[in-house]
mmCIF file of N, CA, C and O in Angstrom:
data_model
loop_
_atom_site.group_PDB
_atom_site.id
_atom_site.type_symbol
_atom_site.label_atom_id
_atom_site.label_comp_id
_atom_site.label_asym_id
_atom_site.label_seq_id
_atom_site.Cartn_x
_atom_site.Cartn_y
_atom_site.Cartn_z
ATOM 1 N N MET N 1 0.849 -1.184 0.000
ATOM 2 C CA MET N 1 0.000 0.000 0.000
ATOM 3 C C MET N 1 0.887 1.237 0.000
ATOM 4 O O MET N 1 1.905 1.278 0.676
ATOM 5 N N SER N 2 0.491 2.245 -0.739
ATOM 6 C CA SER N 2 1.319 3.440 -0.857
ATOM 7 C C SER N 2 0.949 4.533 0.136
ATOM 8 O O SER N 2 1.662 5.518 0.243
ATOM 9 N N LEU N 3 -0.160 4.394 0.876
ATOM 10 C CA LEU N 3 -0.554 5.437 1.820
ATOM 11 C C LEU N 3 0.122 5.246 3.170
ATOM 12 O O LEU N 3 0.018 4.190 3.791
ATOM 13 N N LEU N 4 0.824 6.294 3.594
ATOM 14 C CA LEU N 4 1.441 6.322 4.909
ATOM 15 C C LEU N 4 0.529 7.149 5.809
ATOM 16 O O LEU N 4 0.334 8.346 5.575
ATOM 17 N N PHE N 5 -0.059 6.543 6.802
ATOM 18 C CA PHE N 5 -0.932 7.237 7.749
ATOM 19 C C PHE N 5 -0.093 8.176 8.592
ATOM 20 O O PHE N 5 0.922 7.776 9.160
ATOM 21 N N VAL N 6 -0.506 9.446 8.653
ATOM 22 C CA VAL N 6 0.206 10.427 9.469
ATOM 23 C C VAL N 6 -0.565 10.705 10.743
ATOM 24 O O VAL N 6 -0.014 10.711 11.833
ATOM 25 N N GLY N 7 -1.867 10.933 10.629
ATOM 26 C CA GLY N 7 -2.638 11.216 11.831
ATOM 27 C C GLY N 7 -4.094 11.456 11.551
ATOM 28 O O GLY N 7 -4.513 11.693 10.423
ATOM 29 N N ILE N 8 -4.868 11.380 12.628
ATOM 30 C CA ILE N 8 -6.310 11.614 12.574
ATOM 31 C C ILE N 8 -6.653 12.647 13.629
ATOM 32 O O ILE N 8 -5.955 12.751 14.656
ATOM 33 N N ASP N 9 -7.687 13.420 13.401
ATOM 34 C CA ASP N 9 -8.126 14.438 14.347
ATOM 35 C C ASP N 9 -8.242 13.804 15.739
ATOM 36 O O ASP N 9 -8.975 12.843 15.918
ATOM 37 N N PRO N 10 -7.502 14.330 16.709
ATOM 38 C CA PRO N 10 -7.540 13.732 18.043
ATOM 39 C C PRO N 10 -8.906 13.853 18.714
ATOM 40 O O PRO N 10 -9.188 13.128 19.657
ATOM 41 N N ASN N 11 -9.733 14.742 18.240
ATOM 42 C CA ASN N 11 -11.067 14.908 18.813
ATOM 43 C C ASN N 11 -12.126 14.172 18.012
ATOM 44 O O ASN N 11 -13.309 14.429 18.149
ATOM 45 N N THR N 12 -11.693 13.276 17.128
ATOM 46 C CA THR N 12 -12.639 12.578 16.277
ATOM 47 C C THR N 12 -13.521 11.655 17.114
ATOM 48 O O THR N 12 -13.093 11.083 18.100
ATOM 49 N N GLY N 13 -14.723 11.541 16.665
ATOM 50 C CA GLY N 13 -15.648 10.610 17.300
ATOM 51 C C GLY N 13 -15.803 9.408 16.397
ATOM 52 O O GLY N 13 -14.958 9.135 15.549
ATOM 53 N N ASP N 14 -16.898 8.716 16.539
ATOM 54 C CA ASP N 14 -17.104 7.539 15.703
ATOM 55 C C ASP N 14 -17.702 7.882 14.346
ATOM 56 O O ASP N 14 -17.895 7.009 13.518
ATOM 57 N N ARG N 15 -17.973 9.153 14.094
ATOM 58 C CA ARG N 15 -18.583 9.547 12.826
ATOM 59 C C ARG N 15 -17.720 10.472 11.985
ATOM 60 O O ARG N 15 -17.931 10.605 10.805
ATOM 61 N N GLN N 16 -16.783 11.166 12.574
ATOM 62 C CA GLN N 16 -15.962 12.120 11.832
ATOM 63 C C GLN N 16 -14.513 11.685 11.929
ATOM 64 O O GLN N 16 -14.079 11.205 12.970
ATOM 65 N N SER N 17 -13.790 11.891 10.852
ATOM 66 C CA SER N 17 -12.411 11.420 10.891
ATOM 67 C C SER N 17 -11.493 12.199 9.967
ATOM 68 O O SER N 17 -10.896 11.620 9.066
ATOM 69 N N PRO N 18 -11.370 13.528 10.140
ATOM 70 C CA PRO N 18 -10.375 14.224 9.343
ATOM 71 C C PRO N 18 -9.024 13.533 9.516
ATOM 72 O O PRO N 18 -8.603 13.245 10.636
ATOM 73 N N THR N 19 -8.371 13.231 8.403
ATOM 74 C CA THR N 19 -7.175 12.401 8.420
ATOM 75 C C THR N 19 -6.132 12.958 7.456
ATOM 76 O O THR N 19 -6.473 13.569 6.456
ATOM 77 N N VAL N 20 -4.861 12.738 7.771
ATOM 78 C CA VAL N 20 -3.752 13.147 6.912
ATOM 79 C C VAL N 20 -2.931 11.900 6.585
ATOM 80 O O VAL N 20 -2.603 11.111 7.472
ATOM 81 N N TRP N 21 -2.618 11.753 5.296
ATOM 82 C CA TRP N 21 -1.751 10.679 4.825
ATOM 83 C C TRP N 21 -0.700 11.263 3.900
ATOM 84 O O TRP N 21 -0.844 12.374 3.413
ATOM 85 N N VAL N 22 0.308 10.464 3.595
ATOM 86 C CA VAL N 22 1.255 10.751 2.521
ATOM 87 C C VAL N 22 1.146 9.580 1.554
ATOM 88 O O VAL N 22 1.216 8.418 1.969
ATOM 89 N N ASP N 23 0.926 9.891 0.286
ATOM 90 C CA ASP N 23 0.934 8.859 -0.753
ATOM 91 C C ASP N 23 2.384 8.699 -1.170
ATOM 92 O O ASP N 23 2.953 9.549 -1.847
ATOM 93 N N GLU N 24 2.996 7.614 -0.728
ATOM 94 C CA GLU N 24 4.422 7.417 -0.978
ATOM 95 C C GLU N 24 4.723 7.142 -2.443
ATOM 96 O O GLU N 24 5.812 7.443 -2.922
ATOM 97 N N LYS N 25 3.768 6.604 -3.156
ATOM 98 C CA LYS N 25 3.983 6.307 -4.576
ATOM 99 C C LYS N 25 3.948 7.587 -5.415
ATOM 100 O O LYS N 25 4.835 7.839 -6.216
ATOM 101 N N SER N 26 2.913 8.417 -5.222
ATOM 102 C CA SER N 26 2.786 9.644 -6.018
ATOM 103 C C SER N 26 3.499 10.825 -5.372
ATOM 104 O O SER N 26 3.606 11.889 -5.966
ATOM 105 N N LYS N 27 3.970 10.636 -4.124
ATOM 106 C CA LYS N 27 4.660 11.688 -3.370
ATOM 107 C C LYS N 27 3.757 12.913 -3.180
ATOM 108 O O LYS N 27 4.143 14.050 -3.423
ATOM 109 N N GLU N 28 2.528 12.639 -2.717
ATOM 110 C CA GLU N 28 1.545 13.703 -2.462
ATOM 111 C C GLU N 28 1.014 13.596 -1.037
ATOM 112 O O GLU N 28 0.996 12.510 -0.454
ATOM 113 N N ILE N 29 0.593 14.733 -0.511
ATOM 114 C CA ILE N 29 -0.074 14.770 0.786
ATOM 115 C C ILE N 29 -1.566 14.628 0.522
ATOM 116 O O ILE N 29 -2.108 15.293 -0.353
ATOM 117 N N VAL N 30 -2.211 13.760 1.285
ATOM 118 C CA VAL N 30 -3.628 13.461 1.077
ATOM 119 C C VAL N 30 -4.399 13.853 2.342
ATOM 120 O O VAL N 30 -4.006 13.483 3.449
ATOM 121 N N PHE N 31 -5.479 14.608 2.134
ATOM 122 C CA PHE N 31 -6.326 15.030 3.246
ATOM 123 C C PHE N 31 -7.720 14.442 3.106
ATOM 124 O O PHE N 31 -8.284 14.441 2.011
ATOM 125 N N GLN N 32 -8.244 13.972 4.192
ATOM 126 C CA GLN N 32 -9.672 13.670 4.289
ATOM 127 C C GLN N 32 -10.200 14.669 5.294
ATOM 128 O O GLN N 32 -9.670 14.777 6.402
ATOM 129 N N GLY N 33 -11.206 15.419 4.900
ATOM 130 C CA GLY N 33 -11.725 16.438 5.807
ATOM 131 C C GLY N 33 -13.205 16.639 5.604
ATOM 132 O O GLY N 33 -13.852 15.910 4.862
ATOM 133 N N TRP N 34 -13.710 17.631 6.268
ATOM 134 C CA TRP N 34 -15.128 17.947 6.147
ATOM 135 C C TRP N 34 -15.366 18.669 4.831
ATOM 136 O O TRP N 34 -14.577 19.521 4.427
ATOM 137 N N LYS N 35 -16.439 18.346 4.162
ATOM 138 C CA LYS N 35 -16.797 19.043 2.924
ATOM 139 C C LYS N 35 -17.092 20.494 3.262
ATOM 140 O O LYS N 35 -17.725 20.800 4.266
ATOM 141 N N ALA N 36 -16.612 21.367 2.401
ATOM 142 C CA ALA N 36 -16.893 22.791 2.590
ATOM 143 C C ALA N 36 -18.372 23.043 2.322
ATOM 144 O O ALA N 36 -18.954 22.436 1.425
ATOM 145 N N GLY N 37 -18.948 23.926 3.093
ATOM 146 C CA GLY N 37 -20.327 24.329 2.838
ATOM 147 C C GLY N 37 -20.385 25.232 1.620
ATOM 148 O O GLY N 37 -19.357 25.706 1.111
ATOM 149 N N ALA N 38 -21.583 25.474 1.157
ATOM 150 C CA ALA N 38 -21.779 26.279 -0.053
ATOM 151 C C ALA N 38 -21.167 27.672 0.082
ATOM 152 O O ALA N 38 -20.562 28.186 -0.860
ATOM 153 N N GLU N 39 -21.291 28.280 1.260
ATOM 154 C CA GLU N 39 -20.766 29.633 1.463
ATOM 155 C C GLU N 39 -19.240 29.664 1.361
ATOM 156 O O GLU N 39 -18.664 30.515 0.672
ATOM 157 N N LEU N 40 -18.552 28.726 2.015
ATOM 158 C CA LEU N 40 -17.094 28.673 1.954
ATOM 159 C C LEU N 40 -16.621 28.327 0.549
ATOM 160 O O LEU N 40 -15.676 28.927 0.029
ATOM 161 N N GLU N 41 -17.288 27.392 -0.089
ATOM 162 C CA GLU N 41 -16.910 27.015 -1.447
ATOM 163 C C GLU N 41 -17.059 28.204 -2.401
ATOM 164 O O GLU N 41 -16.188 28.454 -3.227
ATOM 165 N N ALA N 42 -18.133 28.956 -2.257
ATOM 166 C CA ALA N 42 -18.349 30.133 -3.107
ATOM 167 C C ALA N 42 -17.276 31.188 -2.848
ATOM 168 O O ALA N 42 -16.777 31.825 -3.781
ATOM 169 N N GLU N 43 -16.909 31.368 -1.579
ATOM 170 C CA GLU N 43 -15.868 32.339 -1.243
ATOM 171 C C GLU N 43 -14.529 31.929 -1.868
ATOM 172 O O GLU N 43 -13.813 32.753 -2.436
ATOM 173 N N CYS N 44 -14.188 30.646 -1.789
ATOM 174 C CA CYS N 44 -12.949 30.156 -2.399
ATOM 175 C C CYS N 44 -12.997 30.324 -3.914
ATOM 176 O O CYS N 44 -12.011 30.742 -4.532
ATOM 177 N N ALA N 45 -14.130 29.998 -4.511
ATOM 178 C CA ALA N 45 -14.275 30.080 -5.965
ATOM 179 C C ALA N 45 -14.165 31.522 -6.460
ATOM 180 O O ALA N 45 -13.728 31.762 -7.583
ATOM 181 N N ALA N 46 -14.551 32.482 -5.633
ATOM 182 C CA ALA N 46 -14.537 33.887 -6.033
ATOM 183 C C ALA N 46 -13.168 34.549 -5.862
ATOM 184 O O ALA N 46 -12.941 35.637 -6.396
ATOM 185 N N CYS N 47 -12.264 33.901 -5.157
ATOM 186 C CA CYS N 47 -10.945 34.495 -4.903
ATOM 187 C C CYS N 47 -10.127 34.600 -6.185
ATOM 188 O O CYS N 47 -10.084 33.681 -6.984
ATOM 189 N N GLU N 48 -9.499 35.756 -6.328
ATOM 190 C CA GLU N 48 -8.570 35.950 -7.439
ATOM 191 C C GLU N 48 -7.162 35.847 -6.874
ATOM 192 O O GLU N 48 -6.776 36.586 -5.998
ATOM 193 N N VAL N 49 -6.428 34.882 -7.393
ATOM 194 C CA VAL N 49 -5.060 34.633 -6.951
ATOM 195 C C VAL N 49 -4.166 34.699 -8.178
ATOM 196 O O VAL N 49 -4.501 34.119 -9.218
ATOM 197 N N PRO N 50 -3.026 35.389 -8.103
ATOM 198 C CA PRO N 50 -2.142 35.479 -9.270
ATOM 199 C C PRO N 50 -1.805 34.091 -9.828
ATOM 200 O O PRO N 50 -1.461 33.180 -9.080
ATOM 201 N N GLY N 51 -1.972 33.949 -11.120
ATOM 202 C CA GLY N 51 -1.644 32.692 -11.781
ATOM 203 C C GLY N 51 -2.695 31.617 -11.646
ATOM 204 O O GLY N 51 -2.462 30.460 -11.984
ATOM 205 N N HIS N 52 -3.856 31.975 -11.153
ATOM 206 C CA HIS N 52 -4.917 30.994 -10.922
ATOM 207 C C HIS N 52 -6.246 31.585 -11.373
ATOM 208 O O HIS N 52 -6.592 32.693 -10.977
ATOM 209 N N ALA N 53 -6.964 30.843 -12.179
ATOM 210 C CA ALA N 53 -8.279 31.315 -12.623
ATOM 211 C C ALA N 53 -9.275 31.240 -11.477
ATOM 212 O O ALA N 53 -9.120 30.450 -10.554
ATOM 213 N N LYS N 54 -10.298 32.087 -11.542
ATOM 214 C CA LYS N 54 -11.376 32.017 -10.561
ATOM 215 C C LYS N 54 -12.083 30.680 -10.695
ATOM 216 O O LYS N 54 -12.125 30.084 -11.759
ATOM 217 N N GLY N 55 -12.663 30.242 -9.618
ATOM 218 C CA GLY N 55 -13.445 29.017 -9.648
ATOM 219 C C GLY N 55 -12.690 27.841 -9.057
ATOM 220 O O GLY N 55 -11.535 27.950 -8.664
ATOM 221 N N ILE N 56 -13.371 26.718 -8.993
ATOM 222 C CA ILE N 56 -12.791 25.480 -8.502
ATOM 223 C C ILE N 56 -12.811 24.501 -9.669
ATOM 224 O O ILE N 56 -13.885 24.113 -10.137
ATOM 225 N N PRO N 57 -11.651 24.131 -10.177
ATOM 226 C CA PRO N 57 -11.603 23.267 -11.348
ATOM 227 C C PRO N 57 -12.272 21.917 -11.114
ATOM 228 O O PRO N 57 -12.303 21.412 -9.988
ATOM 229 N N GLU N 58 -12.784 21.354 -12.186
ATOM 230 C CA GLU N 58 -13.349 20.003 -12.140
ATOM 231 C C GLU N 58 -12.282 19.068 -11.582
ATOM 232 O O GLU N 58 -11.107 19.160 -11.918
ATOM 233 N N GLY N 59 -12.669 18.198 -10.700
ATOM 234 C CA GLY N 59 -11.722 17.258 -10.116
ATOM 235 C C GLY N 59 -11.049 17.766 -8.851
ATOM 236 O O GLY N 59 -10.243 17.065 -8.252
ATOM 237 N N GLU N 60 -11.342 19.000 -8.444
ATOM 238 C CA GLU N 60 -10.803 19.545 -7.208
ATOM 239 C C GLU N 60 -11.946 19.829 -6.242
ATOM 240 O O GLU N 60 -13.097 19.956 -6.649
ATOM 241 N N ALA N 61 -11.629 19.919 -4.959
ATOM 242 C CA ALA N 61 -12.641 20.173 -3.939
ATOM 243 C C ALA N 61 -12.037 21.009 -2.820
ATOM 244 O O ALA N 61 -10.819 21.009 -2.625
ATOM 245 N N VAL N 62 -12.870 21.699 -2.107
ATOM 246 C CA VAL N 62 -12.463 22.441 -0.930
ATOM 247 C C VAL N 62 -12.849 21.580 0.270
ATOM 248 O O VAL N 62 -13.992 21.171 0.403
ATOM 249 N N VAL N 63 -11.861 21.267 1.113
ATOM 250 C CA VAL N 63 -12.132 20.515 2.338
ATOM 251 C C VAL N 63 -11.572 21.293 3.515
ATOM 252 O O VAL N 63 -10.689 22.140 3.352
ATOM 253 N N ARG N 64 -12.090 21.002 4.678
ATOM 254 C CA ARG N 64 -11.637 21.670 5.895
ATOM 255 C C ARG N 64 -11.090 20.615 6.854
ATOM 256 O O ARG N 64 -11.633 19.521 6.943
ATOM 257 N N ILE N 65 -10.015 20.966 7.544
ATOM 258 C CA ILE N 65 -9.525 20.143 8.643
ATOM 259 C C ILE N 65 -9.273 21.083 9.814
ATOM 260 O O ILE N 65 -8.994 22.269 9.619
ATOM 261 N N PRO N 66 -9.387 20.600 11.038
ATOM 262 C CA PRO N 66 -9.215 21.489 12.186
ATOM 263 C C PRO N 66 -7.765 21.932 12.369
ATOM 264 O O PRO N 66 -6.824 21.179 12.081
ATOM 265 N N ALA N 67 -7.592 23.139 12.870
ATOM 266 C CA ALA N 67 -6.262 23.696 13.104
ATOM 267 C C ALA N 67 -5.463 22.833 14.074
ATOM 268 O O ALA N 67 -4.235 22.794 13.992
ATOM 269 N N ARG N 68 -6.130 22.092 14.934
ATOM 270 C CA ARG N 68 -5.417 21.242 15.891
ATOM 271 C C ARG N 68 -4.630 20.135 15.183
ATOM 272 O O ARG N 68 -3.837 19.440 15.793
ATOM 273 N N MET N 69 -4.842 19.977 13.868
ATOM 274 C CA MET N 69 -4.119 18.972 13.092
ATOM 275 C C MET N 69 -2.902 19.562 12.376
ATOM 276 O O MET N 69 -2.240 18.878 11.601
ATOM 277 N N ALA N 70 -2.575 20.813 12.656
ATOM 278 C CA ALA N 70 -1.455 21.476 11.966
ATOM 279 C C ALA N 70 -0.156 20.695 12.107
ATOM 280 O O ALA N 70 0.614 20.575 11.147
ATOM 281 N N HIS N 71 0.096 20.130 13.272
ATOM 282 C CA HIS N 71 1.339 19.368 13.453
ATOM 283 C C HIS N 71 1.364 18.142 12.544
ATOM 284 O O HIS N 71 2.424 17.713 12.097
ATOM 285 N N MET N 72 0.202 17.583 12.226
ATOM 286 C CA MET N 72 0.140 16.439 11.318
ATOM 287 C C MET N 72 0.451 16.870 9.888
ATOM 288 O O MET N 72 1.110 16.141 9.141
ATOM 289 N N VAL N 73 -0.008 18.058 9.522
ATOM 290 C CA VAL N 73 0.292 18.589 8.190
ATOM 291 C C VAL N 73 1.805 18.811 8.072
ATOM 292 O O VAL N 73 2.420 18.465 7.067
ATOM 293 N N ARG N 74 2.413 19.365 9.131
ATOM 294 C CA ARG N 74 3.870 19.554 9.130
ATOM 295 C C ARG N 74 4.599 18.216 9.000
ATOM 296 O O ARG N 74 5.575 18.089 8.257
ATOM 297 N N GLU N 75 4.121 17.217 9.720
ATOM 298 C CA GLU N 75 4.743 15.894 9.660
ATOM 299 C C GLU N 75 4.640 15.310 8.249
ATOM 300 O O GLU N 75 5.590 14.726 7.734
ATOM 301 N N ALA N 76 3.462 15.502 7.613
ATOM 302 C CA ALA N 76 3.287 15.015 6.237
ATOM 303 C C ALA N 76 4.228 15.756 5.286
ATOM 304 O O ALA N 76 4.823 15.145 4.403
ATOM 305 N N CYS N 77 4.371 17.060 5.484
ATOM 306 C CA CYS N 77 5.298 17.835 4.641
ATOM 307 C C CYS N 77 6.723 17.327 4.819
ATOM 308 O O CYS N 77 7.458 17.161 3.833
ATOM 309 N N ASP N 78 7.107 17.057 6.041
ATOM 310 C CA ASP N 78 8.447 16.533 6.301
ATOM 311 C C ASP N 78 8.643 15.179 5.621
ATOM 312 O O ASP N 78 9.690 14.920 5.031
ATOM 313 N N ALA N 79 7.640 14.317 5.675
ATOM 314 C CA ALA N 79 7.736 12.998 5.063
ATOM 315 C C ALA N 79 7.905 13.101 3.548
ATOM 316 O O ALA N 79 8.710 12.396 2.947
ATOM 317 N N VAL N 80 7.169 14.024 2.936
ATOM 318 C CA VAL N 80 7.273 14.206 1.488
ATOM 319 C C VAL N 80 8.651 14.786 1.152
ATOM 320 O O VAL N 80 9.286 14.355 0.184
ATOM 321 N N GLU N 81 9.137 15.734 1.935
ATOM 322 C CA GLU N 81 10.449 16.318 1.667
ATOM 323 C C GLU N 81 11.566 15.297 1.853
ATOM 324 O O GLU N 81 12.544 15.301 1.105
ATOM 325 N N ARG N 82 11.430 14.401 2.794
ATOM 326 C CA ARG N 82 12.432 13.344 2.990
ATOM 327 C C ARG N 82 12.520 12.449 1.750
ATOM 328 O O ARG N 82 13.562 11.882 1.468
ATOM 329 N N ALA N 83 11.419 12.381 1.014
ATOM 330 C CA ALA N 83 11.399 11.565 -0.216
ATOM 331 C C ALA N 83 11.944 12.346 -1.404
ATOM 332 O O ALA N 83 11.855 11.893 -2.544
ATOM 333 N N ASP N 84 12.494 13.535 -1.147
ATOM 334 C CA ASP N 84 13.060 14.381 -2.203
ATOM 335 C C ASP N 84 12.059 14.722 -3.285
ATOM 336 O O ASP N 84 12.363 14.673 -4.467
ATOM 337 N N VAL N 85 10.856 15.060 -2.886
ATOM 338 C CA VAL N 85 9.828 15.466 -3.844
ATOM 339 C C VAL N 85 9.900 16.969 -3.988
ATOM 340 O O VAL N 85 9.863 17.698 -3.022
ATOM 341 N N ARG N 86 10.012 17.429 -5.202
ATOM 342 C CA ARG N 86 10.068 18.881 -5.460
ATOM 343 C C ARG N 86 9.217 19.192 -6.649
ATOM 344 O O ARG N 86 9.126 18.541 -7.595
#
């Protein structure tokens, strides 16, 4: 299996499970999180960012994970960097 489990929301219950993995084969960070509500998705879609068209491209999604998982995101970044992914 290519997924390296990094962590799950420490406050998760039996129904919610924001999770962070590293895909060792594709060298990508993978997030499972809460689906963005319509208001947040619309706000993201309306943002103008240099080098990026407005909107959310087909095949992409806006997800949310709690800030308490920031250390897991850092750990996933470190794991990907150790694999010399650039």
